[in-house]
């Protein structure tokens, strides 16, 4: 049946929420847009007059589409070149979704998005729907064709996995894993506003461009990591740098100006302070194009993780938002 104008308007009113759910589920803005569009196509093909609760129907269709995508994504990411990181979103992007509660803000933090990759598809779906969008277990059970009790059990298991990942701070690899998930020695992430984020970035860039490792080591936790995602299109180390000294040496070299770097990236980037997924971020911009976003995960003890997204496919939305917004003046102009 052909959709009426009212049917189209109803879907468009739901689209931002659907995209926000899909982004948390998939970790990719472009895939979230595709998921919402696929949901629209199924809405278009449905007998809308027989759908009693359209919002619930749309959420069910979208969530199940995302579950299928997550299942196939596991195989695709095994073939991914280098590290796979989620796509960062600059604050104010509607795809970040609701941010009224601490749980909602944390559910879209970069650290938690990284951790959600470790959950099963069902755990991820239940966690996102419950923690970020406050769906009841009865609603989630209907969406996922589960019993209400099963939904509760999956949610508690998912929350436990998230908490364990955030709390890990033991020696060796577990410490690195904990830091990668935003845990580290300092525990919970520090909530931060725009002004505070700028101060964190300014302090970080001052240390990174000092030419010495000491200032950086003082900002990092002992189990800090640095990892980058180039997607095989931009050079990025396949494994993480582990420990404050290794991370500091890497960052000192990364921020050392060199003509070879300018040739590689197509110019000398301006470095801005911003917030991405609710946390402090360094945004590298060349000629109006976002070349990279470096997300800094910070606890009371210091910076536990430096995650750099430089895969151009995962920066298209950030570039569009950058062109449409006002992000102030760079902390460092023509930095490299």
CSV table of C-alpha atoms in Angstrom, one decimal:
chain,number,residue,atom,x,y,z
A,1,UNK,CA,0.0,0.0,0.0
A,2,UNK,CA,1.2,3.5,-0.7
A,3,UNK,CA,2.1,5.6,2.3
A,4,UNK,CA,0.0,8.7,3.1
A,5,UNK,CA,1.7,11.9,3.9
A,6,UNK,CA,0.8,11.3,7.5
A,7,UNK,CA,2.5,7.9,7.4
A,8,UNK,CA,5.7,9.5,6.0
A,9,UNK,CA,5.7,12.2,8.6
A,10,UNK,CA,5.3,9.7,11.4
A,11,UNK,CA,8.3,7.8,10.2
A,12,UNK,CA,10.4,11.0,9.8
A,13,UNK,CA,9.5,12.0,13.3
A,14,UNK,CA,10.8,8.6,14.5
A,15,UNK,CA,14.0,8.6,12.3
A,16,UNK,CA,16.3,10.5,14.7
A,17,UNK,CA,15.5,8.0,17.5
A,18,UNK,CA,15.9,5.1,15.2
A,19,UNK,CA,19.3,6.4,13.9
A,20,UNK,CA,20.4,7.0,17.5
A,21,UNK,CA,19.6,3.4,18.5
A,22,UNK,CA,21.3,2.0,15.4
A,23,UNK,CA,24.4,4.1,16.0
A,24,UNK,CA,24.8,2.6,19.5
A,25,UNK,CA,24.1,-0.9,18.1
A,26,UNK,CA,26.5,-0.7,15.1
A,27,UNK,CA,29.1,1.9,16.1
A,28,UNK,CA,28.9,3.5,12.6
A,29,UNK,CA,26.9,6.6,11.5
A,30,UNK,CA,26.7,5.5,7.9
A,31,UNK,CA,25.5,2.0,8.9
A,32,UNK,CA,23.0,3.6,11.3
A,33,UNK,CA,21.6,5.7,8.4
A,34,UNK,CA,21.3,2.6,6.2
A,35,UNK,CA,19.5,0.8,9.0
A,36,UNK,CA,17.0,3.6,9.4
A,37,UNK,CA,16.5,3.7,5.6
A,38,UNK,CA,16.0,0.0,5.4
A,39,UNK,CA,13.4,0.3,8.2
A,40,UNK,CA,11.6,3.0,6.1
A,41,UNK,CA,11.5,0.7,3.1
A,42,UNK,CA,9.9,-2.0,5.2
A,43,UNK,CA,7.5,0.6,6.6
A,44,UNK,CA,6.7,1.6,3.0
A,45,UNK,CA,5.9,-2.0,2.1
A,46,UNK,CA,3.8,-2.8,5.2
A,47,UNK,CA,0.1,-2.5,5.7
A,48,UNK,CA,0.5,0.5,8.0
A,49,UNK,CA,-3.2,0.6,8.9
A,50,UNK,CA,-2.9,-2.8,10.6
A,51,UNK,CA,0.0,-1.7,12.8
A,52,UNK,CA,-1.3,-0.9,16.2
A,53,UNK,CA,1.7,0.8,17.7
A,54,UNK,CA,3.9,2.2,14.9
A,55,UNK,CA,6.8,3.3,17.1
A,56,UNK,CA,7.1,-0.2,18.6
A,57,UNK,CA,6.9,-1.8,15.1
A,58,UNK,CA,9.6,0.5,13.7
A,59,UNK,CA,11.9,-0.2,16.7
A,60,UNK,CA,11.4,-3.9,16.3
A,61,UNK,CA,12.2,-3.9,12.6
A,62,UNK,CA,15.3,-1.6,13.1
A,63,UNK,CA,16.6,-3.6,16.0
A,64,UNK,CA,16.3,-6.9,14.2
A,65,UNK,CA,18.0,-5.5,11.1
A,66,UNK,CA,20.9,-4.3,13.4
A,67,UNK,CA,21.2,-7.7,15.0
A,68,UNK,CA,21.6,-9.3,11.5
A,69,UNK,CA,24.2,-6.6,10.7
A,70,UNK,CA,26.1,-7.3,13.9
A,71,UNK,CA,26.3,-11.0,13.2
A,72,UNK,CA,27.8,-10.4,9.7
A,73,UNK,CA,30.0,-7.6,11.0
A,74,UNK,CA,31.9,-10.0,13.2
A,75,UNK,CA,33.1,-11.8,10.1
A,76,UNK,CA,33.8,-8.6,8.2
A,77,UNK,CA,35.9,-7.1,11.1
A,78,UNK,CA,38.0,-10.2,11.2
A,79,UNK,CA,39.2,-9.2,7.8
A,80,UNK,CA,39.5,-5.5,8.7
A,81,UNK,CA,42.9,-3.9,8.1
A,82,UNK,CA,44.4,-3.0,11.5
A,83,UNK,CA,42.3,-2.0,14.6
A,84,UNK,CA,38.6,-1.4,14.2
A,85,UNK,CA,37.2,1.6,16.2
A,86,UNK,CA,33.7,3.1,16.3
A,87,UNK,CA,33.0,6.2,14.3
A,88,UNK,CA,33.3,9.2,16.6
A,89,UNK,CA,30.5,11.9,16.5
A,90,UNK,CA,31.0,15.5,17.5
A,91,UNK,CA,28.8,16.7,20.3
A,92,UNK,CA,25.5,18.2,19.2
A,93,UNK,CA,25.1,15.5,16.5
A,94,UNK,CA,21.5,14.3,16.8
A,95,UNK,CA,22.6,10.7,16.2
A,96,UNK,CA,24.1,10.8,19.7
A,97,UNK,CA,20.5,10.6,21.0
A,98,UNK,CA,19.2,11.4,24.5
A,99,UNK,CA,21.6,12.7,27.1
A,100,UNK,CA,19.4,13.6,30.0
A,101,UNK,CA,20.8,11.0,32.4
A,102,UNK,CA,24.3,9.8,33.3
A,103,UNK,CA,23.4,6.4,31.9
A,104,UNK,CA,22.4,7.8,28.6
A,105,UNK,CA,25.6,9.9,28.3
A,106,UNK,CA,27.8,7.0,29.3
A,107,UNK,CA,26.1,4.6,26.8
A,108,UNK,CA,27.4,6.6,23.9
A,109,UNK,CA,30.8,7.4,25.3
A,110,UNK,CA,33.7,6.2,23.1
A,111,UNK,CA,34.9,3.9,25.9
A,112,UNK,CA,31.6,2.2,26.2
A,113,UNK,CA,31.1,1.9,22.4
A,114,UNK,CA,34.4,0.1,22.2
A,115,UNK,CA,33.3,-2.2,25.0
A,116,UNK,CA,29.9,-2.9,23.4
A,117,UNK,CA,31.9,-4.6,20.5
A,118,UNK,CA,32.7,-7.4,23.0
A,119,UNK,CA,29.0,-8.2,23.8
A,120,UNK,CA,26.9,-10.6,22.0
A,121,UNK,CA,24.4,-9.0,19.6
A,122,UNK,CA,21.5,-9.8,21.9
A,123,UNK,CA,23.4,-8.4,24.9
A,124,UNK,CA,24.2,-5.2,23.0
A,125,UNK,CA,20.6,-4.8,21.9
A,126,UNK,CA,19.1,-5.2,25.3
A,127,UNK,CA,21.8,-2.9,26.9
A,128,UNK,CA,21.2,-0.2,24.4
A,129,UNK,CA,17.4,-0.3,24.5
A,130,UNK,CA,17.3,-0.4,28.3
A,131,UNK,CA,20.2,1.8,29.4
A,132,UNK,CA,20.1,4.4,26.7
A,133,UNK,CA,16.4,4.6,25.7
A,134,UNK,CA,14.7,3.4,28.9
A,135,UNK,CA,12.6,0.7,27.2
A,136,UNK,CA,10.9,-1.5,29.7
A,137,UNK,CA,11.8,-5.2,29.8
A,138,UNK,CA,8.3,-6.0,28.6
A,139,UNK,CA,8.8,-3.8,25.5
A,140,UNK,CA,12.3,-5.2,24.9
A,141,UNK,CA,10.9,-8.8,25.2
A,142,UNK,CA,8.4,-8.0,22.5
A,143,UNK,CA,11.0,-6.4,20.2
A,144,UNK,CA,13.4,-9.3,20.5
A,145,UNK,CA,10.9,-12.1,20.8
A,146,UNK,CA,12.1,-13.0,24.3
A,147,UNK,CA,10.4,-13.6,27.6
A,148,UNK,CA,10.5,-10.6,30.0
A,149,UNK,CA,12.6,-12.7,32.4
A,150,UNK,CA,15.1,-13.4,29.7
A,151,UNK,CA,15.4,-9.7,28.9
A,152,UNK,CA,16.2,-9.0,32.5
A,153,UNK,CA,18.8,-11.7,32.7
A,154,UNK,CA,20.5,-10.5,29.4
A,155,UNK,CA,20.5,-6.9,30.7
A,156,UNK,CA,22.1,-7.8,34.0
A,157,UNK,CA,24.7,-10.0,32.2
A,158,UNK,CA,25.5,-7.1,29.8
A,159,UNK,CA,25.8,-4.6,32.6
A,160,UNK,CA,28.1,-7.0,34.5
A,161,UNK,CA,30.3,-7.3,31.4
A,162,UNK,CA,30.4,-3.5,31.0
A,163,UNK,CA,31.2,-3.0,34.7
A,164,UNK,CA,33.9,-5.7,34.6
A,165,UNK,CA,35.5,-4.2,31.5
A,166,UNK,CA,35.6,-0.8,33.1
A,167,UNK,CA,37.0,-2.0,36.4
A,168,UNK,CA,39.9,-4.1,35.0
A,169,UNK,CA,43.2,-2.7,36.2
A,170,UNK,CA,45.3,-5.8,36.9
A,171,UNK,CA,48.8,-6.4,35.6
A,172,UNK,CA,49.8,-7.1,32.0
A,173,UNK,CA,47.2,-7.5,29.2
A,174,UNK,CA,44.2,-7.2,31.5
A,175,UNK,CA,45.4,-3.7,32.5
A,176,UNK,CA,45.7,-2.7,28.9
A,177,UNK,CA,42.2,-4.1,28.2
A,178,UNK,CA,40.8,-2.3,31.1
A,179,UNK,CA,42.4,1.0,30.0
A,180,UNK,CA,41.1,0.5,26.5
A,181,UNK,CA,37.6,0.3,27.9
A,182,UNK,CA,37.9,3.4,29.9
A,183,UNK,CA,38.6,1.6,33.2
A,184,UNK,CA,42.3,1.8,34.0
A,185,UNK,CA,43.7,2.7,37.4
A,186,UNK,CA,41.4,5.7,37.8
A,187,UNK,CA,38.0,3.9,37.6
A,188,UNK,CA,35.0,5.7,36.2
A,189,UNK,CA,35.2,8.2,33.4
A,190,UNK,CA,35.1,11.9,34.4
A,191,UNK,CA,32.0,13.7,33.0
A,192,UNK,CA,33.2,16.8,31.2
A,193,UNK,CA,31.7,20.0,29.7
A,194,UNK,CA,32.9,21.9,26.7
A,195,UNK,CA,35.2,24.3,28.6
A,196,UNK,CA,36.7,21.5,30.6
A,197,UNK,CA,37.3,19.5,27.4
A,198,UNK,CA,39.2,22.4,25.9
A,199,UNK,CA,41.4,22.6,29.0
A,200,UNK,CA,42.2,18.9,28.8
A,201,UNK,CA,43.0,19.1,25.1
A,202,UNK,CA,45.1,22.3,25.5
A,203,UNK,CA,47.1,20.6,28.3
A,204,UNK,CA,47.5,17.4,26.2
A,205,UNK,CA,48.7,19.2,23.1
A,206,UNK,CA,51.1,21.3,25.1
A,207,UNK,CA,52.7,18.1,26.5
A,208,UNK,CA,52.5,16.3,23.1
A,209,UNK,CA,54.3,19.1,21.3
A,210,UNK,CA,56.9,19.8,24.0
A,211,UNK,CA,59.4,17.4,22.4
A,212,UNK,CA,59.7,15.5,25.7
A,213,UNK,CA,58.1,12.4,27.1
A,214,UNK,CA,58.0,13.6,30.7
A,215,UNK,CA,55.1,16.0,30.4
A,216,UNK,CA,53.0,13.3,28.6
A,217,UNK,CA,53.9,10.6,31.1
A,218,UNK,CA,52.6,12.9,33.9
A,219,UNK,CA,49.2,13.2,32.1
A,220,UNK,CA,48.9,9.4,31.4
A,221,UNK,CA,48.0,6.6,33.7
A,222,UNK,CA,50.6,3.8,34.0
A,223,UNK,CA,48.4,1.4,32.0
A,224,UNK,CA,47.5,3.9,29.3
A,225,UNK,CA,47.1,2.8,25.7
A,226,UNK,CA,47.1,4.4,22.3
A,227,UNK,CA,45.4,2.9,19.3
A,228,UNK,CA,44.4,4.1,15.9
A,229,UNK,CA,42.0,3.0,13.1
A,230,UNK,CA,43.2,3.8,9.5
A,231,UNK,CA,41.0,1.2,7.8
A,232,UNK,CA,44.0,0.4,5.5
A,233,UNK,CA,43.6,3.8,3.9
A,234,UNK,CA,45.7,5.8,6.3
A,235,UNK,CA,48.8,4.4,8.0
A,236,UNK,CA,48.0,3.2,11.6
A,237,UNK,CA,49.7,0.7,13.8
A,238,UNK,CA,48.0,-2.7,13.8
A,239,UNK,CA,48.4,-3.2,17.6
A,240,UNK,CA,48.1,-0.8,20.5
A,241,UNK,CA,50.9,1.0,22.3
A,242,UNK,CA,50.8,-0.1,25.9
A,243,UNK,CA,52.0,1.7,29.0
A,244,UNK,CA,52.7,5.3,29.7
A,245,UNK,CA,56.2,5.4,28.4
A,246,UNK,CA,55.4,3.7,25.1
A,247,UNK,CA,52.4,5.9,24.6
A,248,UNK,CA,54.4,9.0,25.4
A,249,UNK,CA,57.1,8.1,22.9
A,250,UNK,CA,54.6,7.4,20.2
A,251,UNK,CA,52.8,10.7,20.8
A,252,UNK,CA,56.0,12.7,20.9
A,253,UNK,CA,56.9,11.3,17.5
A,254,UNK,CA,53.4,11.8,16.1
A,255,UNK,CA,53.3,15.5,17.0
A,256,UNK,CA,56.8,16.2,15.7
A,257,UNK,CA,56.5,18.4,12.6
A,258,UNK,CA,57.9,16.8,9.4
A,259,UNK,CA,57.5,17.4,5.7
A,260,UNK,CA,56.9,13.7,5.1
A,261,UNK,CA,53.8,13.9,7.3
A,262,UNK,CA,52.5,17.0,5.5
A,263,UNK,CA,52.9,15.2,2.2
A,264,UNK,CA,51.1,12.1,3.5
A,265,UNK,CA,48.0,14.0,4.8
A,266,UNK,CA,47.9,16.7,2.2
A,267,UNK,CA,48.9,19.7,4.3
A,268,UNK,CA,49.6,20.9,7.8
A,269,UNK,CA,46.5,20.3,10.0
A,270,UNK,CA,45.0,22.8,12.4
A,271,UNK,CA,44.3,21.1,15.7
A,272,UNK,CA,41.1,22.0,17.5
A,273,UNK,CA,39.7,21.2,21.0
A,274,UNK,CA,36.2,19.6,20.8
A,275,UNK,CA,34.0,17.1,22.5
A,276,UNK,CA,33.2,13.8,20.7
A,277,UNK,CA,30.8,11.3,22.2
A,278,UNK,CA,30.8,13.4,25.4
A,279,UNK,CA,34.6,13.3,26.0
A,280,UNK,CA,37.6,15.6,25.1
A,281,UNK,CA,38.9,15.2,21.6
A,282,UNK,CA,41.6,16.6,19.3
A,283,UNK,CA,40.1,17.3,15.9
A,284,UNK,CA,42.6,17.6,13.0
A,285,UNK,CA,41.3,19.7,10.1
A,286,UNK,CA,42.9,20.3,6.7
A,287,UNK,CA,41.2,22.6,4.3
A,288,UNK,CA,37.9,22.3,6.0
A,289,UNK,CA,38.1,18.5,6.0
A,290,UNK,CA,38.3,16.5,9.3
A,291,UNK,CA,41.3,14.4,8.8
A,292,UNK,CA,41.3,12.8,12.2
A,293,UNK,CA,39.6,12.7,15.6
A,294,UNK,CA,41.7,11.7,18.7
A,295,UNK,CA,39.4,10.8,21.6
A,296,UNK,CA,41.0,11.1,25.0
A,297,UNK,CA,39.5,8.9,27.7
A,298,UNK,CA,40.2,10.5,31.1
A,299,UNK,CA,39.6,9.3,34.7
A,300,UNK,CA,40.5,11.0,38.0
A,301,UNK,CA,44.0,9.5,37.7
A,302,UNK,CA,44.7,10.8,34.2
A,303,UNK,CA,44.3,9.8,30.5
A,304,UNK,CA,43.9,6.1,30.2
A,305,UNK,CA,43.4,5.8,26.5
A,306,UNK,CA,44.1,7.8,23.3
A,307,UNK,CA,42.0,6.5,20.4
A,308,UNK,CA,42.6,8.0,17.0
A,309,UNK,CA,40.1,7.6,14.1
A,310,UNK,CA,41.7,8.5,10.8
A,311,UNK,CA,39.8,6.2,8.4
A,312,UNK,CA,38.3,8.7,6.0
A,313,UNK,CA,35.2,6.6,5.6
A,314,UNK,CA,34.4,7.1,9.3
A,315,UNK,CA,35.0,10.9,9.2
A,316,UNK,CA,32.5,12.0,6.5
A,317,UNK,CA,29.7,12.8,8.9
A,318,UNK,CA,32.1,14.7,11.2
A,319,UNK,CA,33.4,16.7,8.2
A,320,UNK,CA,29.8,17.6,7.3
A,321,UNK,CA,29.0,18.7,10.8
A,322,UNK,CA,32.3,20.7,11.0
A,323,UNK,CA,31.4,22.6,7.9
A,324,UNK,CA,28.0,23.5,9.2
A,325,UNK,CA,29.1,24.5,12.8
A,326,UNK,CA,31.3,26.9,14.6
A,327,UNK,CA,34.0,25.2,16.5
A,328,UNK,CA,36.1,28.3,17.4
A,329,UNK,CA,39.7,28.8,16.7
A,330,UNK,CA,42.4,26.1,16.6
A,331,UNK,CA,44.5,25.4,19.7
A,332,UNK,CA,47.4,24.9,17.3
A,333,UNK,CA,47.4,26.2,13.7
A,334,UNK,CA,49.4,24.3,11.0
A,335,UNK,CA,50.6,22.1,13.8
A,336,UNK,CA,52.6,19.5,11.8
